[in-house]
PDB file of C-alpha atoms in Angstrom:
ATOM      1  CA  MET A   1      -9.531  -6.840 -29.846  1.00 80.00           C
ATOM      2  CA  LEU A   2      -6.981  -9.578 -29.079  1.00 81.00           C
ATOM      3  CA  GLU A   3      -4.220  -7.063 -29.741  1.00 84.00           C
ATOM      4  CA  ASP A   4      -5.713  -4.696 -27.128  1.00 82.00           C
ATOM      5  CA  LEU A   5      -5.930  -7.525 -24.603  1.00 87.00           C
ATOM      6  CA  LEU A   6      -2.326  -8.535 -25.176  1.00 86.00           C
ATOM      7  CA  GLU A   7      -1.154  -4.930 -24.930  1.00 85.00           C
ATOM      8  CA  GLY A   8      -3.086  -4.505 -21.669  1.00 83.00           C
ATOM      9  CA  ALA A   9      -1.658  -7.740 -20.308  1.00 89.00           C
ATOM     10  CA  GLY A  10       1.859  -6.616 -21.186  1.00 90.00           C
ATOM     11  CA  ARG A  11       1.338  -3.277 -19.458  1.00 89.00           C
ATOM     12  CA  SER A  12      -0.069  -5.064 -16.412  1.00 89.00           C
ATOM     13  CA  ILE A  13       3.051  -7.211 -16.206  1.00 94.00           C
ATOM     14  CA  VAL A  14       5.346  -4.187 -16.454  1.00 93.00           C
ATOM     15  CA  PHE A  15       3.401  -2.140 -13.900  1.00 93.00           C
ATOM     16  CA  GLY A  16       3.223  -5.199 -11.638  1.00 94.00           C
ATOM     17  CA  LEU A  17       6.985  -5.665 -11.771  1.00 96.00           C
ATOM     18  CA  VAL A  18       7.532  -1.969 -11.053  1.00 96.00           C
ATOM     19  CA  GLY A  19       5.111  -2.158  -8.104  1.00 95.00           C
ATOM     20  CA  ILE A  20       6.843  -5.215  -6.677  1.00 97.00           C
ATOM     21  CA  GLY A  21      10.207  -3.506  -7.139  1.00 97.00           C
ATOM     22  CA  LEU A  22       8.990  -0.420  -5.271  1.00 97.00           C
ATOM     23  CA  MET A  23       7.619  -2.606  -2.482  1.00 96.00           C
ATOM     24  CA  ALA A  24      11.038  -4.281  -2.242  1.00 97.00           C
ATOM     25  CA  VAL A  25      12.651  -0.836  -1.891  1.00 97.00           C
ATOM     26  CA  GLY A  26      10.111  -0.050   0.859  1.00 94.00           C
ATOM     27  CA  TYR A  27      11.093  -3.272   2.628  1.00 96.00           C
ATOM     28  CA  LEU A  28      14.749  -2.226   2.455  1.00 96.00           C
ATOM     29  CA  LEU A  29      13.855   1.182   3.900  1.00 93.00           C
ATOM     30  CA  ILE A  30      12.236  -0.415   6.965  1.00 93.00           C
ATOM     31  CA  ASP A  31      15.195  -2.786   7.274  1.00 94.00           C
ATOM     32  CA  VAL A  32      17.582   0.204   7.370  1.00 93.00           C
ATOM     33  CA  LEU A  33      15.437   2.218   9.817  1.00 91.00           C
ATOM     34  CA  THR A  34      15.130  -0.600  12.367  1.00 90.00           C
ATOM     35  CA  PRO A  35      17.982  -2.351  14.173  1.00 91.00           C
ATOM     36  CA  GLY A  36      18.573  -5.983  13.351  1.00 87.00           C
ATOM     37  CA  LYS A  37      17.444  -7.896  10.310  1.00 93.00           C
ATOM     38  CA  LEU A  38      13.823  -7.273   9.386  1.00 93.00           C
ATOM     39  CA  ARG A  39      13.336 -10.773   8.005  1.00 95.00           C
ATOM     40  CA  ASP A  40      14.430 -12.290  11.330  1.00 95.00           C
ATOM     41  CA  LEU A  41      12.296  -9.857  13.345  1.00 95.00           C
ATOM     42  CA  ILE A  42       9.159 -10.713  11.379  1.00 95.00           C
ATOM     43  CA  PHE A  43       9.530 -14.289  10.220  1.00 95.00           C
ATOM     44  CA  VAL A  44      11.646 -15.834  12.996  1.00 96.00           C
ATOM     45  CA  GLU A  45      10.848 -13.756  16.096  1.00 94.00           C
ATOM     46  CA  ARG A  46       7.295 -12.949  14.892  1.00 95.00           C
ATOM     47  CA  ASN A  47       7.631  -9.391  16.121  1.00 95.00           C
ATOM     48  CA  PRO A  48       4.195  -7.708  15.950  1.00 96.00           C
ATOM     49  CA  ASN A  49       5.594  -4.159  15.908  1.00 95.00           C
ATOM     50  CA  ALA A  50       7.934  -4.692  12.969  1.00 95.00           C
ATOM     51  CA  SER A  51       5.192  -6.618  11.159  1.00 95.00           C
ATOM     52  CA  LEU A  52       2.725  -3.766  11.615  1.00 95.00           C
ATOM     53  CA  LEU A  53       5.175  -1.134  10.401  1.00 95.00           C
ATOM     54  CA  LEU A  54       6.157  -3.142   7.330  1.00 95.00           C
ATOM     55  CA  ALA A  55       2.506  -3.926   6.524  1.00 96.00           C
ATOM     56  CA  ALA A  56       1.615  -0.221   6.666  1.00 96.00           C
ATOM     57  CA  ASN A  57       4.618   0.586   4.497  1.00 96.00           C
ATOM     58  CA  GLN A  58       3.726  -2.026   1.884  1.00 96.00           C
ATOM     59  CA  LEU A  59       0.070  -0.971   1.780  1.00 97.00           C
ATOM     60  CA  GLY A  60       1.137   2.656   1.454  1.00 96.00           C
ATOM     61  CA  ILE A  61       3.425   1.893  -1.466  1.00 96.00           C
ATOM     62  CA  ALA A  62       0.703  -0.189  -3.105  1.00 96.00           C
ATOM     63  CA  ALA A  63      -1.716   2.741  -2.720  1.00 96.00           C
ATOM     64  CA  ILE A  64       0.784   5.093  -4.356  1.00 95.00           C
ATOM     65  CA  VAL A  65       1.386   2.685  -7.244  1.00 93.00           C
ATOM     66  CA  PHE A  66      -2.361   2.137  -7.651  1.00 92.00           C
ATOM     67  CA  THR A  67      -3.039   5.886  -7.719  1.00 93.00           C
ATOM     68  CA  ALA A  68      -0.220   6.535 -10.168  1.00 90.00           C
ATOM     69  CA  ILE A  69      -1.467   3.814 -12.511  1.00 88.00           C
ATOM     70  CA  PHE A  70      -5.127   4.804 -12.146  1.00 87.00           C
ATOM     71  CA  THR A  71      -4.387   8.421 -13.013  1.00 87.00           C
ATOM     72  CA  THR A  72      -1.735   7.533 -15.565  1.00 80.00           C
ATOM     73  CA  TYR A  73      -1.014   9.490 -18.653  1.00 71.00           C
ATOM     74  CA  ASP A  74      -2.248   8.281 -22.021  1.00 77.00           C
ATOM     75  CA  SER A  75       1.357   7.484 -22.865  1.00 83.00           C
ATOM     76  CA  PHE A  76       2.553   4.191 -21.391  1.00 87.00           C
ATOM     77  CA  GLY A  77       6.095   5.523 -20.989  1.00 89.00           C
ATOM     78  CA  ARG A  78       5.004   8.667 -19.148  1.00 88.00           C
ATOM     79  CA  GLY A  79       2.660   6.639 -16.940  1.00 88.00           C
ATOM     80  CA  LEU A  80       5.413   4.199 -16.080  1.00 92.00           C
ATOM     81  CA  ALA A  81       7.834   7.036 -15.342  1.00 93.00           C
ATOM     82  CA  SER A  82       5.310   8.777 -13.083  1.00 91.00           C
ATOM     83  CA  THR A  83       4.698   5.514 -11.212  1.00 93.00           C
ATOM     84  CA  VAL A  84       8.415   5.075 -10.542  1.00 95.00           C
ATOM     85  CA  ILE A  85       8.940   8.728  -9.601  1.00 95.00           C
ATOM     86  CA  PHE A  86       5.937   8.973  -7.281  1.00 94.00           C
ATOM     87  CA  GLY A  87       6.721   5.560  -5.806  1.00 95.00           C
ATOM     88  CA  LEU A  88      10.288   6.539  -4.931  1.00 96.00           C
ATOM     89  CA  LEU A  89       9.117   9.936  -3.698  1.00 96.00           C
ATOM     90  CA  GLY A  90       6.557   8.238  -1.454  1.00 95.00           C
ATOM     91  CA  ILE A  91       9.156   5.875  -0.029  1.00 96.00           C
ATOM     92  CA  GLY A  92      11.403   8.839   0.724  1.00 96.00           C
ATOM     93  CA  ILE A  93       8.554  10.730   2.394  1.00 96.00           C
ATOM     94  CA  MET A  94       7.643   7.684   4.484  1.00 95.00           C
ATOM     95  CA  GLY A  95      11.269   7.417   5.604  1.00 95.00           C
ATOM     96  CA  LEU A  96      11.263  11.110   6.491  1.00 96.00           C
ATOM     97  CA  ALA A  97       8.018  10.659   8.454  1.00 95.00           C
ATOM     98  CA  PHE A  98       9.706   7.880  10.446  1.00 93.00           C
ATOM     99  CA  LEU A  99      12.708  10.098  11.218  1.00 94.00           C
ATOM    100  CA  VAL A 100      10.515  13.052  12.249  1.00 95.00           C
ATOM    101  CA  LEU A 101       8.457  10.824  14.535  1.00 93.00           C
ATOM    102  CA  ASP A 102      11.684   9.390  15.960  1.00 92.00           C
ATOM    103  CA  TRP A 103      12.880  12.927  16.680  1.00 94.00           C
ATOM    104  CA  MET A 104       9.598  13.867  18.376  1.00 93.00           C
ATOM    105  CA  THR A 105       9.356  10.842  20.678  1.00 90.00           C
ATOM    106  CA  PRO A 106      11.482   9.672  23.619  1.00 90.00           C
ATOM    107  CA  GLY A 107      14.034   6.974  22.962  1.00 85.00           C
ATOM    108  CA  LYS A 108      14.763   5.490  19.570  1.00 89.00           C
ATOM    109  CA  LEU A 109      11.758   4.547  17.469  1.00 88.00           C
ATOM    110  CA  GLY A 110      13.663   1.773  15.713  1.00 88.00           C
ATOM    111  CA  GLU A 111      14.290   0.095  19.059  1.00 89.00           C
ATOM    112  CA  VAL A 112      10.606   0.450  19.976  1.00 88.00           C
ATOM    113  CA  ILE A 113       9.689  -1.283  16.728  1.00 90.00           C
ATOM    114  CA  CYS A 114      12.006  -4.166  17.651  1.00 90.00           C
ATOM    115  CA  THR A 115      10.600  -4.831  21.131  1.00 91.00           C
ATOM    116  CA  PRO A 116       8.828  -8.190  21.287  1.00 91.00           C
ATOM    117  CA  GLU A 117       5.752  -6.849  23.129  1.00 92.00           C
ATOM    118  CA  ARG A 118       3.131  -4.834  21.306  1.00 94.00           C
ATOM    119  CA  HIS A 119       3.944  -1.150  21.592  1.00 93.00           C
ATOM    120  CA  GLY A 120       1.689   1.818  20.837  1.00 92.00           C
ATOM    121  CA  GLY A 121       4.626   3.570  19.157  1.00 92.00           C
ATOM    122  CA  ALA A 122       4.534   0.955  16.411  1.00 93.00           C
ATOM    123  CA  LEU A 123       0.890   1.743  15.713  1.00 94.00           C
ATOM    124  CA  VAL A 124       1.627   5.467  15.563  1.00 94.00           C
ATOM    125  CA  SER A 125       4.591   4.850  13.283  1.00 94.00           C
ATOM    126  CA  ALA A 126       2.517   2.626  10.997  1.00 95.00           C
ATOM    127  CA  ALA A 127      -0.188   5.295  10.800  1.00 96.00           C
ATOM    128  CA  SER A 128       2.480   7.887  10.015  1.00 95.00           C
ATOM    129  CA  HIS A 129       3.819   5.750   7.154  1.00 92.00           C
ATOM    130  CA  PHE A 130       0.398   5.107   5.686  1.00 96.00           C
ATOM    131  CA  GLY A 131      -0.643   8.733   6.164  1.00 96.00           C
ATOM    132  CA  ALA A 132       2.469   9.902   4.308  1.00 96.00           C
ATOM    133  CA  ALA A 133       1.575   7.551   1.464  1.00 96.00           C
ATOM    134  CA  LEU A 134      -1.970   8.919   1.306  1.00 96.00           C
ATOM    135  CA  ILE A 135      -0.580  12.438   1.045  1.00 96.00           C
ATOM    136  CA  VAL A 136       1.451  11.367  -1.976  1.00 95.00           C
ATOM    137  CA  CYS A 137      -1.650   9.689  -3.456  1.00 95.00           C
ATOM    138  CA  ALA A 138      -3.562  12.962  -3.115  1.00 95.00           C
ATOM    139  CA  ALA A 139      -0.721  14.851  -4.765  1.00 93.00           C
ATOM    140  CA  ILE A 140      -0.799  12.470  -7.729  1.00 90.00           C
ATOM    141  CA  SER A 141      -4.470  12.941  -8.441  1.00 75.00           C
TER     142      SER A 141
END
């Protein structure tokens, strides 16, 4: 019984590290898609639009990682691989959703995200990110 607990704890640590790593990649994606430095926009300028988009991105990635782990294969290695693959795929799809929305709307979406006043485009972009993540979650299960 103790052996099972230790094995489960070890797997939790590994999956947790992978999830945090994927969330860091998601952060970098938003940083690339928006002008300026994301950390300054959110933590210095307290930009609500950038904060909303990043929050939706992080929750979306967490949902993908959760779904991949929850539906994981019996094999730890295969489950870990599927978590990484679906996580990276989800991040790519969220980035594509941002670019498609940018193409469909007037102006540059990245600039809208960086405006200091709340902007409805940020809410739509956040919903697009989270919706893309939910599509990946559905594909996993």
